Short mmCIF file of C-alpha atoms in Angstrom, two decimals:
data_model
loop_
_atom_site.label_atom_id
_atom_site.label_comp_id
_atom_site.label_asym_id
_atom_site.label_seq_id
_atom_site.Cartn_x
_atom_site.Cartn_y
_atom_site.Cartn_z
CA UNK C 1 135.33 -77.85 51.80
CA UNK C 2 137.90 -75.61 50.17
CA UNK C 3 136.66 -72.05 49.19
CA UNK C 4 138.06 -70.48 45.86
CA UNK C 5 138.46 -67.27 44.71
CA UNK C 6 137.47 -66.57 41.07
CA UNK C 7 135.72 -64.08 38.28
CA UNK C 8 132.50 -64.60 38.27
CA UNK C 9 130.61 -63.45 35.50
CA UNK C 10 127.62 -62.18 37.13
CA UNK C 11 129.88 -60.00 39.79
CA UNK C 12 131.99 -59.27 36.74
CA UNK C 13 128.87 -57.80 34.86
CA UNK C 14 127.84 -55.73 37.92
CA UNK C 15 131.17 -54.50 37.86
CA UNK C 16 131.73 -53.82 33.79
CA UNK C 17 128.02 -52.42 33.68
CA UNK C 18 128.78 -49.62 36.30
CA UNK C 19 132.11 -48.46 34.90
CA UNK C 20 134.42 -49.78 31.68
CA UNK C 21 137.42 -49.15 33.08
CA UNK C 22 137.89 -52.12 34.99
CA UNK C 23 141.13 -53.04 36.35
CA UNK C 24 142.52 -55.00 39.24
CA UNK C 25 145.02 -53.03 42.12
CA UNK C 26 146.03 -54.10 45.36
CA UNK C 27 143.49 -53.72 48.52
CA UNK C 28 143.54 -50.12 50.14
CA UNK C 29 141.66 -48.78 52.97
CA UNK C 30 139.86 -45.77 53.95
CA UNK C 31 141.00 -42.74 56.27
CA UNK C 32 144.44 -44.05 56.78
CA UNK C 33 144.29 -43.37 52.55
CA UNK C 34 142.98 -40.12 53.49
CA UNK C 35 146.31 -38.60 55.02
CA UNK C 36 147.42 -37.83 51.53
CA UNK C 37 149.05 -41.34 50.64
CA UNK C 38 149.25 -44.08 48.07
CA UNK C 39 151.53 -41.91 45.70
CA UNK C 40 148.63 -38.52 45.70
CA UNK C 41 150.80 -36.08 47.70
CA UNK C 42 154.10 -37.28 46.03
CA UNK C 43 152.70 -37.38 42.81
CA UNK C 44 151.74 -33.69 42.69
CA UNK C 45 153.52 -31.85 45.66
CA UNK C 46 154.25 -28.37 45.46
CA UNK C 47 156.89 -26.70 44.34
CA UNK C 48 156.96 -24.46 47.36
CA UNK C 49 157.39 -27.24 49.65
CA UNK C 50 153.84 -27.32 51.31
CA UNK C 51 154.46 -29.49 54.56
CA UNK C 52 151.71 -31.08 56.94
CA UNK C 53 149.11 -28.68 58.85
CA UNK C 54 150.15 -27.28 62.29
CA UNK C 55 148.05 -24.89 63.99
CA UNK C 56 149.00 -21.44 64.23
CA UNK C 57 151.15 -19.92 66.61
CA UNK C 58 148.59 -19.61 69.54
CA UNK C 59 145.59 -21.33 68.66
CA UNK C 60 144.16 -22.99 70.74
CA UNK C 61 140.42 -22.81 70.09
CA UNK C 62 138.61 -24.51 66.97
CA UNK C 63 136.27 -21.71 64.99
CA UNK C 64 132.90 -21.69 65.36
CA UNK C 65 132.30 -19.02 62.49
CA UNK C 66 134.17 -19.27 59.12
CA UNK C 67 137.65 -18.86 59.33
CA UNK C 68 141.24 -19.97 57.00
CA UNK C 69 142.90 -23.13 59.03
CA UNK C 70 146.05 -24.26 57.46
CA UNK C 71 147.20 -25.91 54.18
CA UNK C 72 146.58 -29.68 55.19
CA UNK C 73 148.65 -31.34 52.47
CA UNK C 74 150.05 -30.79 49.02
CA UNK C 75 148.05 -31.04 45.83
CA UNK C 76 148.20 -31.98 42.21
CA UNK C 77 147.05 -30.00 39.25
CA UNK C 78 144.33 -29.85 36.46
CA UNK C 79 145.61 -30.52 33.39
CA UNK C 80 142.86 -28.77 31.33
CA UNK C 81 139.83 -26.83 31.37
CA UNK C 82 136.28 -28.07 31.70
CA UNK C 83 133.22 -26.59 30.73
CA UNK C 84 130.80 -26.41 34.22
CA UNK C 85 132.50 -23.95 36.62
CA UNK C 86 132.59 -24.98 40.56
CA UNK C 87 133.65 -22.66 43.54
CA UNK C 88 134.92 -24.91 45.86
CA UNK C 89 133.66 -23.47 49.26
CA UNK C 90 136.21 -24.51 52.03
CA UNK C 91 139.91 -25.80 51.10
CA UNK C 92 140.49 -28.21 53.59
CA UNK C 93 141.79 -31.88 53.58
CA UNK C 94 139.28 -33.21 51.84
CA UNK C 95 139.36 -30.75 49.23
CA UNK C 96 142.62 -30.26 48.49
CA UNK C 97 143.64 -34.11 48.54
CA UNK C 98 140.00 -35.44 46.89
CA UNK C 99 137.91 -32.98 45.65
CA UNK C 100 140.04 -31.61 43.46
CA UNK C 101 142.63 -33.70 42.43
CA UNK C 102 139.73 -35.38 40.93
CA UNK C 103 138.75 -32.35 38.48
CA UNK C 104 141.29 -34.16 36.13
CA UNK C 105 138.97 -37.33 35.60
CA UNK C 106 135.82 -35.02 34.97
CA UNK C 107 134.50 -34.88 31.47
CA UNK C 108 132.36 -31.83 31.99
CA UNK C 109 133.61 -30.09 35.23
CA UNK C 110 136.01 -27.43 35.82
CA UNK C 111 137.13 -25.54 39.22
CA UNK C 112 135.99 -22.11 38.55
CA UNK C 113 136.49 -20.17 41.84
CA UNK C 114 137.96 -20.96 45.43
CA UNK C 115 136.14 -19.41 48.51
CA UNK C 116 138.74 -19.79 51.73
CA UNK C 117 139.24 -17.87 55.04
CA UNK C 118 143.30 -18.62 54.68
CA UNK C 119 144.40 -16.28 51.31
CA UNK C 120 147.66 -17.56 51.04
CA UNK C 121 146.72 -20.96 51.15
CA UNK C 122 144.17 -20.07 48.20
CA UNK C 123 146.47 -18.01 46.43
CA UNK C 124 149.07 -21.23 46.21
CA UNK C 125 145.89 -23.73 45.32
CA UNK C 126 144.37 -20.90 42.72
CA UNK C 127 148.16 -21.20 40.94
CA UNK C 128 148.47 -25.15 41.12
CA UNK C 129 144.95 -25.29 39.39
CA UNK C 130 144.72 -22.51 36.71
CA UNK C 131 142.16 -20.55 38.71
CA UNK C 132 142.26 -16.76 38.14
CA UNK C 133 143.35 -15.26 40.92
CA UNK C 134 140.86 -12.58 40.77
CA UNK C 135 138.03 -15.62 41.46
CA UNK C 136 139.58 -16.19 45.25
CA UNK C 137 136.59 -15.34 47.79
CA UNK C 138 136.71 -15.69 51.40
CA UNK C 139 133.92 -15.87 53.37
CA UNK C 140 132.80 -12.51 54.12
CA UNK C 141 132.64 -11.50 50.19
CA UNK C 142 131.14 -15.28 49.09
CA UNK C 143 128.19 -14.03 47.97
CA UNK C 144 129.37 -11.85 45.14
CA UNK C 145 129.49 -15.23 43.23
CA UNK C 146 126.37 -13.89 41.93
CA UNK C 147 128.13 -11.58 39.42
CA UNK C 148 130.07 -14.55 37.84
CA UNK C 149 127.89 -16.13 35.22
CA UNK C 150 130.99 -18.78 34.57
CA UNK C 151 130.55 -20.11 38.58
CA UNK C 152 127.23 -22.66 37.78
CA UNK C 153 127.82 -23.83 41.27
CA UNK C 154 129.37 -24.21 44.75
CA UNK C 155 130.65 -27.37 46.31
CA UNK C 156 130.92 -26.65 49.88
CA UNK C 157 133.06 -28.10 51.75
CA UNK C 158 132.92 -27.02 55.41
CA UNK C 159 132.19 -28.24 58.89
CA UNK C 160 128.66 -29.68 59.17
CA UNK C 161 126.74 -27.01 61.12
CA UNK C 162 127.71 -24.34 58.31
CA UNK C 163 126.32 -26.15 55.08
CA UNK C 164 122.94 -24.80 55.52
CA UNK C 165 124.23 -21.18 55.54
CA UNK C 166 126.36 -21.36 52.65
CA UNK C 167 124.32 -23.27 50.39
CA UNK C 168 121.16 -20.90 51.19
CA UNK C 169 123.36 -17.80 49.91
CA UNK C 170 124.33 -19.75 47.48
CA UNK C 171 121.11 -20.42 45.91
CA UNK C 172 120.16 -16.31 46.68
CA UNK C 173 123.21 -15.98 44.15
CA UNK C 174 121.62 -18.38 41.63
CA UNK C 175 124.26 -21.01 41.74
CA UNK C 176 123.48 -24.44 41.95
CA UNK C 177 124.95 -26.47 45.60
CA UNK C 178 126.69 -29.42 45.95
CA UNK C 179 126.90 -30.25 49.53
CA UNK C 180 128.80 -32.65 51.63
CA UNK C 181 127.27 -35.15 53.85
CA UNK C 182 126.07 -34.94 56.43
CA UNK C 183 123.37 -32.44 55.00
CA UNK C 184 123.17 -30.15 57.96
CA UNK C 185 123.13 -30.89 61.59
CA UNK C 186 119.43 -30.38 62.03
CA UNK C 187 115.97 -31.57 59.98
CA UNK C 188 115.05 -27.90 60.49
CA UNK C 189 118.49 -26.64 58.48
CA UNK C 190 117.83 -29.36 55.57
CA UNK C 191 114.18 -28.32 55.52
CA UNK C 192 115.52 -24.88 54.82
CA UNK C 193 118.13 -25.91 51.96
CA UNK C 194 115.72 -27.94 50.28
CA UNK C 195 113.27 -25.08 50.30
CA UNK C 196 116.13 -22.25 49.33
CA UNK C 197 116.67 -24.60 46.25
CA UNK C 198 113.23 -24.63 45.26
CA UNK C 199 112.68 -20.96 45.36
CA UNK C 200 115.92 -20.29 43.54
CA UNK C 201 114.54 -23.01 40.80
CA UNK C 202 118.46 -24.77 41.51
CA UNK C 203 119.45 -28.35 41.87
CA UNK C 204 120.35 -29.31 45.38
CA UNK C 205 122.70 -32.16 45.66
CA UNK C 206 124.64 -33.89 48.52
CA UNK C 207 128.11 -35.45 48.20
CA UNK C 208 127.11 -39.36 49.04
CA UNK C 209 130.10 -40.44 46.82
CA UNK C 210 129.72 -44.13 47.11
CA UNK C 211 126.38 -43.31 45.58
CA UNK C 212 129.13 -42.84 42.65
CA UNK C 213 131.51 -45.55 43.11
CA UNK C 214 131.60 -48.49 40.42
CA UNK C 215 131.76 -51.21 43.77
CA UNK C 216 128.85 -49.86 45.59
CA UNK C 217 127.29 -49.48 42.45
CA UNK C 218 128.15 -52.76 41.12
CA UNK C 219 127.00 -54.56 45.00
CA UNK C 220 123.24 -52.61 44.50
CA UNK C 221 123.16 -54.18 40.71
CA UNK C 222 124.46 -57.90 41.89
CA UNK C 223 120.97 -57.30 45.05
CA UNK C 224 118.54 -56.21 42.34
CA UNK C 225 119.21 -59.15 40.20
CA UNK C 226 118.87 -61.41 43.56
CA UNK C 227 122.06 -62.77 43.29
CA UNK C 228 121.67 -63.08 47.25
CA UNK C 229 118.03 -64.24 47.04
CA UNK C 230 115.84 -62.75 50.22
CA UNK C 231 117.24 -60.05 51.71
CA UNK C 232 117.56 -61.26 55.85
CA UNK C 233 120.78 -58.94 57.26
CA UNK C 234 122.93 -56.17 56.95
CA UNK C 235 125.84 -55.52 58.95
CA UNK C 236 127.99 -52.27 58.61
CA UNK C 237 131.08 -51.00 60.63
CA UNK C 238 132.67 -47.49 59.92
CA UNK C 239 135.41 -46.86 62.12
CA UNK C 240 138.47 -44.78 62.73
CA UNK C 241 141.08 -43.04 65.57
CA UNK C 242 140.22 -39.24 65.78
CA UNK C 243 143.26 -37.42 66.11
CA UNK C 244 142.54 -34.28 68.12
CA UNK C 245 146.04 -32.88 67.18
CA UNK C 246 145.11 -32.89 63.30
CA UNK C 247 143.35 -29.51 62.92
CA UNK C 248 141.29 -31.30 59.59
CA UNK C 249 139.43 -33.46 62.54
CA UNK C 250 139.84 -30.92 65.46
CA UNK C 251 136.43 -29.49 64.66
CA UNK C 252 134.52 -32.99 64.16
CA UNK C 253 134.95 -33.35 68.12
CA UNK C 254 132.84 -30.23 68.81
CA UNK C 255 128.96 -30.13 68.49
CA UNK C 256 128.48 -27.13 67.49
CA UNK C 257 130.56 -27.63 64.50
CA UNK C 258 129.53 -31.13 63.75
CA UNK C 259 126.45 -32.13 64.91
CA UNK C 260 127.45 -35.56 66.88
CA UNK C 261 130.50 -37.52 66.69
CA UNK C 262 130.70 -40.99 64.70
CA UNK C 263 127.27 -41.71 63.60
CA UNK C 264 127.80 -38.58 62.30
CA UNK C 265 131.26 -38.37 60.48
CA UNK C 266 131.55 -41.75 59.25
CA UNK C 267 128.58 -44.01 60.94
CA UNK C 268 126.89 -42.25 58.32
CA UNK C 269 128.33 -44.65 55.22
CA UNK C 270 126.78 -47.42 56.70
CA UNK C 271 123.12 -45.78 57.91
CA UNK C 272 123.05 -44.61 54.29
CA UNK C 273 124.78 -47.42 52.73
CA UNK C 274 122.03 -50.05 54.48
CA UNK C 275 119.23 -47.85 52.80
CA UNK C 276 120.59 -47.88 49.60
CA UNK C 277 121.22 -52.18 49.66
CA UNK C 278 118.23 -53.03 50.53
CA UNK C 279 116.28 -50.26 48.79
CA UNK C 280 113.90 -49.89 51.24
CA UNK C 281 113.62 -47.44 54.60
CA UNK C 282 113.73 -48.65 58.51
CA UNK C 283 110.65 -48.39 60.40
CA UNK C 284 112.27 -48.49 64.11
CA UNK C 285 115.74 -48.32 65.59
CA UNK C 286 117.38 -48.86 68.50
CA UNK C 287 120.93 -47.69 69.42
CA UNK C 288 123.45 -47.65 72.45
CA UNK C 289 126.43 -45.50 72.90
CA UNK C 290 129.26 -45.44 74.90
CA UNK C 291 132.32 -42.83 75.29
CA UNK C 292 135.47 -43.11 77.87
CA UNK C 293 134.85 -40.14 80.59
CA UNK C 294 138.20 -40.01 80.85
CA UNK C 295 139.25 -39.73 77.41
CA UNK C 296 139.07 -35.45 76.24
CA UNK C 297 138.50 -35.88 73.08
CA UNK C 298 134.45 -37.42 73.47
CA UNK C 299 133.66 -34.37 75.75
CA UNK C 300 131.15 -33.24 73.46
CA UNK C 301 130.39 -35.97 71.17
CA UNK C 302 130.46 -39.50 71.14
CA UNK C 303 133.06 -42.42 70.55
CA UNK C 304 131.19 -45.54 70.01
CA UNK C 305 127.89 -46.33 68.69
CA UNK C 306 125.83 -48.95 67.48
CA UNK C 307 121.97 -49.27 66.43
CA UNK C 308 120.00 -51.84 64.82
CA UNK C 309 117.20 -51.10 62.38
CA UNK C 310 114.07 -52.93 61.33
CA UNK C 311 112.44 -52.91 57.98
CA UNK C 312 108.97 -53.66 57.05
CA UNK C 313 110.05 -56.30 54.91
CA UNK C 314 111.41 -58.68 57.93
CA UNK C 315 114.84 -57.33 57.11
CA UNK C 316 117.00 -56.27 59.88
CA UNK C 317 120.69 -54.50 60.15
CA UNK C 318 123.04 -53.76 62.42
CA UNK C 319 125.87 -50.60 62.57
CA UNK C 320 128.69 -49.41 64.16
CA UNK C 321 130.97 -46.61 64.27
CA UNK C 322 133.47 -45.50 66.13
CA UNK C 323 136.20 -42.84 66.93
CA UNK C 324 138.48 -44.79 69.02
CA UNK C 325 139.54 -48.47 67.03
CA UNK C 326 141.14 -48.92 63.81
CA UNK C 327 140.31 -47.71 60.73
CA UNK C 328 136.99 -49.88 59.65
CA UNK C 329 135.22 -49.98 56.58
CA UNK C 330 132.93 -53.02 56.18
CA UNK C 331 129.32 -53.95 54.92
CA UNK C 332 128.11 -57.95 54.85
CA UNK C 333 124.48 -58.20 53.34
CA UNK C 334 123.00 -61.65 53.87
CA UNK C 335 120.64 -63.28 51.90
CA UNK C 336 119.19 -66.91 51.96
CA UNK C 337 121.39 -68.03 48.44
CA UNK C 338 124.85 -66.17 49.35
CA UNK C 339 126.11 -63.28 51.08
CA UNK C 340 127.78 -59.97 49.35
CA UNK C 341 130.81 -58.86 51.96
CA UNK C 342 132.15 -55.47 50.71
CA UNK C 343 135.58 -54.73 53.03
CA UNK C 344 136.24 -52.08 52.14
CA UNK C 345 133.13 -50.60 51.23
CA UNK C 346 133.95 -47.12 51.73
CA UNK C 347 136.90 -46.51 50.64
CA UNK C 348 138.51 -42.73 49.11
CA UNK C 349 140.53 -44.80 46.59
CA UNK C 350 140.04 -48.66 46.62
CA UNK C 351 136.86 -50.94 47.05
CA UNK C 352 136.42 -54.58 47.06
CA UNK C 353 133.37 -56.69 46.98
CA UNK C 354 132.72 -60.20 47.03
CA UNK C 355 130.02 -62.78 46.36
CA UNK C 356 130.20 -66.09 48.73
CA UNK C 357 128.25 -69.39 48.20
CA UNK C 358 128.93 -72.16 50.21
CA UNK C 359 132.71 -73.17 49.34
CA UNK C 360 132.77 -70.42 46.60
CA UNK C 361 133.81 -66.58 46.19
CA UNK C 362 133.26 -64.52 43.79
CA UNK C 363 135.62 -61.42 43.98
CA UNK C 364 136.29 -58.30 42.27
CA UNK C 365 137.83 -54.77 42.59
CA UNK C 366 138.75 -51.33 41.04
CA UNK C 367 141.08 -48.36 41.69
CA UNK C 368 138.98 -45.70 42.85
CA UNK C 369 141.52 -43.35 42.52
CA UNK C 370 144.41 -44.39 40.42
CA UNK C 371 144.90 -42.25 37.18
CA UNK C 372 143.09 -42.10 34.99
CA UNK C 373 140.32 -43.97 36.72
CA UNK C 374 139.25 -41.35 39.24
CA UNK C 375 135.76 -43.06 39.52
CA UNK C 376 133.86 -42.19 42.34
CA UNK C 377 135.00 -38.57 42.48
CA UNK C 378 135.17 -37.45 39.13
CA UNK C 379 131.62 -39.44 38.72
CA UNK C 380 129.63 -37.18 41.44
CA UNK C 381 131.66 -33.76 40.23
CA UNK C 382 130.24 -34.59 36.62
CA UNK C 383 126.72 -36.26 37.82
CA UNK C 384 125.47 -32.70 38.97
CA UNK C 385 126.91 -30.70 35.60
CA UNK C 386 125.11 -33.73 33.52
CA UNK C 387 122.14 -33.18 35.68
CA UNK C 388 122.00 -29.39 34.75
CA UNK C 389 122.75 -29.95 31.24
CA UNK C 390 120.47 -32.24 30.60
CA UNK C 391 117.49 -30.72 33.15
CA UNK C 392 117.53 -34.26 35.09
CA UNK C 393 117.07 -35.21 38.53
CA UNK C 394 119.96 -35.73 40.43
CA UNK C 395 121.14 -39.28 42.18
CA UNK C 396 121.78 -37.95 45.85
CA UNK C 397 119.17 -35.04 46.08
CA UNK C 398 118.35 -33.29 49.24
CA UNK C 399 115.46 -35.07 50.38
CA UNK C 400 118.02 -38.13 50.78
CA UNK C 401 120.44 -35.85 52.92
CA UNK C 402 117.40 -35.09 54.73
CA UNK C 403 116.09 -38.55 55.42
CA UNK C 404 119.49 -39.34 56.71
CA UNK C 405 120.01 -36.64 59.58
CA UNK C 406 116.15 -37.39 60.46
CA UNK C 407 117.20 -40.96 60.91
CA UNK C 408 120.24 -39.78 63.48
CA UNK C 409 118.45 -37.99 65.32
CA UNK C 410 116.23 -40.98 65.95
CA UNK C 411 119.13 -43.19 66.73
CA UNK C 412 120.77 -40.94 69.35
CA UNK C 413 117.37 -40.44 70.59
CA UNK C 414 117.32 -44.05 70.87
CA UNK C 415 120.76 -43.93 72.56
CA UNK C 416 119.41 -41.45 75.22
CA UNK C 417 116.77 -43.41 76.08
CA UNK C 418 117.04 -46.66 76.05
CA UNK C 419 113.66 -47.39 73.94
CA UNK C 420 113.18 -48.01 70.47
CA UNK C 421 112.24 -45.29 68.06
CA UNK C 422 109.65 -45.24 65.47
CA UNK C 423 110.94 -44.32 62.38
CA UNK C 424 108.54 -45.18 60.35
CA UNK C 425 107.20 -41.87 58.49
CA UNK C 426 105.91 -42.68 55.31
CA UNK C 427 109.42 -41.35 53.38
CA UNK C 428 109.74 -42.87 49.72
CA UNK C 429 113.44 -43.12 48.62
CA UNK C 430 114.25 -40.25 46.01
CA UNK C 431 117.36 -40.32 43.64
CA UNK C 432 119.03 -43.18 42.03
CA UNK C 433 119.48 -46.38 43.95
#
């Protein structure tokens, strides 16, 4: 039996329906892309030299409250302006080297504002991008936002236990929120954002980017069709090596920041990503976890994790995550005519999924961020100003972010105790998948 690799056309129709721009790129994977690689920092580094983050003279402690941390990496700019203003609340890593790099793909998004606790490192972003420098807030003054009628809304962009607090005085200031996942750190704290967002009559949206990403989009088409027949197994695996010295992931490793560890952080692609492939929502779990007593940096929050789910329709799944073994990003989906493997699934810049029959795979992939393809990014930046535009529902709405941290909690309760967890609580899926 010899196993080929080919274009299929139904995987190539998935593929071509979510996104025109097509094109084939070598494999990449995800956090070690995260770092600033594959050609991003190079391509638009500073002209005043930026260099990697150090911690200050000093420091020793990670924040609890708001406060400026150091330029991560070097940036690239906007070429132009768009029409729906963001503040971008938080200028961290993920910001600077994601976020807004991919501004330049958007076709109805501009940055608008820049809230940051570090003003120089705003003032040299602010230049880079075009922003006046007159629209730089820092955490104490955020909520004067209110008087600019060009900010439509706030991407925050901060550690997990602070996105209900910003978002809720963003909504008082009548700006719409994108969040980042996870929601919050508590169902109470999503509860509340949900409910700020209904009083202020704003859209609420969390930043599930895959939600966004022509592969993952392209893998839930390929299911619905029933390329893979009945749906029988789901396996995910989200994995990565916390470095404690890198003050972008210092603050993951404490709870009160963060909220857990590697369910958390990056476990959470796979919970979420399992939802949205088989379209339907887990009525138990069970979960173990396991962290080295020895090793400092799980003090707090866990390492390793795994939990298996069971849905109502016989399906079952099984993920992983961890803080301690190689960068991971892998979903398999199982059905009784072929299985979809997706590796990596999560990717920042490059996804690839494939369709396997017995001696036969289908393959396919797409930059994710490659100019001028800046899919999944630019996609979610412009979903929420199409959203508001055009008075529709958003794809990744609260109630989703909600469902998901409800979920964790049930899996490290799980964890704790050894038993399995009912999960199932009558929640419909909301959104787009």
């Amino acid at each position: 039996m010899t196993n080929k690799i080919s274009s299929s056309d139904n995987l190539s129709n998935a593929v071509s329906a979510t996104d025109d721009n097509a094109s084939r790129t070598p494999n990449l994977t995800r956090r070690a892309l995260v770092g600033g690689g594959v050609g991003l920092a190079t391509a638009g580094a500073l002209a005043s030299g930026l260099q990697a983050a150090t911690l200050p003279a000093g420091a020793s402690q990670v924040p609890t409250t708001p406060a400026g941390r150091p330029m991560p990496y070097a940036i690239r700019p906007m070429p132009e302006d768009r029409r729906f203003g963001y503040a971008i609340v938080g200028l961290g890593k993920y910001a600077l080297n994601q976020i807004l790099p991919g501004f330049a793909g958007c076709q109805h998004s501009r940055i608008e504002a820049l809230v940051s606790g570090n003003a120089e490192k705003a003032k040299i972003v602010a230049a880079e991008y075009g922003v006046d420098p007159r629209k730089i807030y820092d955490y104490s003054n955020f909520d004067k936002i209110a008087k600019d009628p060009k900010i439509d809304a706030v991407y925050i962009i901060l550690p997990n236990s602070l996105h209900a607090e910003f978002a809720i005085r963003a909504f008082k200031a009548g700006k719409h929120v994108m969040c980042e996942k996870p929601m919050a750190t508590s169902v109470a704290d999503c509860q509340r954002m949900i409910d700020a967002a209904k009083a202020a009559n704003k859209k609420l949206m969390i930043g599930y980017r895959c939600h966004y990403d022509p592969m993952n989009r392209a893998a839930v088409k390929l299911i619905r069709e029933n390329q893979l027949g009945k749906l029988g197994m789901v396996t995910t695996d989200n994995s990565d090596v916390m470095d404690q010295n890198d003050p972008a992931q210092q603050w993951r490793l404490r709870r009160e920041l963060a909220g857990g560890g590697s369910l958390m952080d990056i476990g959470i692609y796979g919970l979420n990503g399992t939802r949205y492939l088989l379209g339907e929502e887990p009525i138990e779990v069970r979960a173990y976890t396991y962290s080295d007593p020895n090793d400092e940096r799980f003090v707090e929050v866990e390492d390793r994790i795994i939990w298996q789910m069971r849905f109502r329709s016989g399906a079952l799944s099984h993920g992983a995550s961890s803080y301690s073994t190689t960068t991971t990003s892998r979903f398999s989906v199982q059905g009784d005519k072929a299985v979809l493997l997706m590796d990596p699934a999560t990717g920042y810049y490059q996804n690839l999924i494939s369709v396997q029959t017995p001696g036969h795979a289908n393959q396919s992939m797409m930059p994710q961020f490659i100019m001028p393809a800046n899919n999944q990014f630019s996609a979610q930046l412009d979903h929420l100003a199409e959203a508001v535009i055009n008075n529709k529902p958003v794809r990744s709405p609260g109630e989703e972010g909600m469902q998901d941290v409800r979920l964790i909690q049930a899996i490290y309760e799980a964890a704790r105790t050894g038993r399995p967890v009912n999960t199932d609580w009558g929640y419909v899926r909301q959104g787009g998948y």
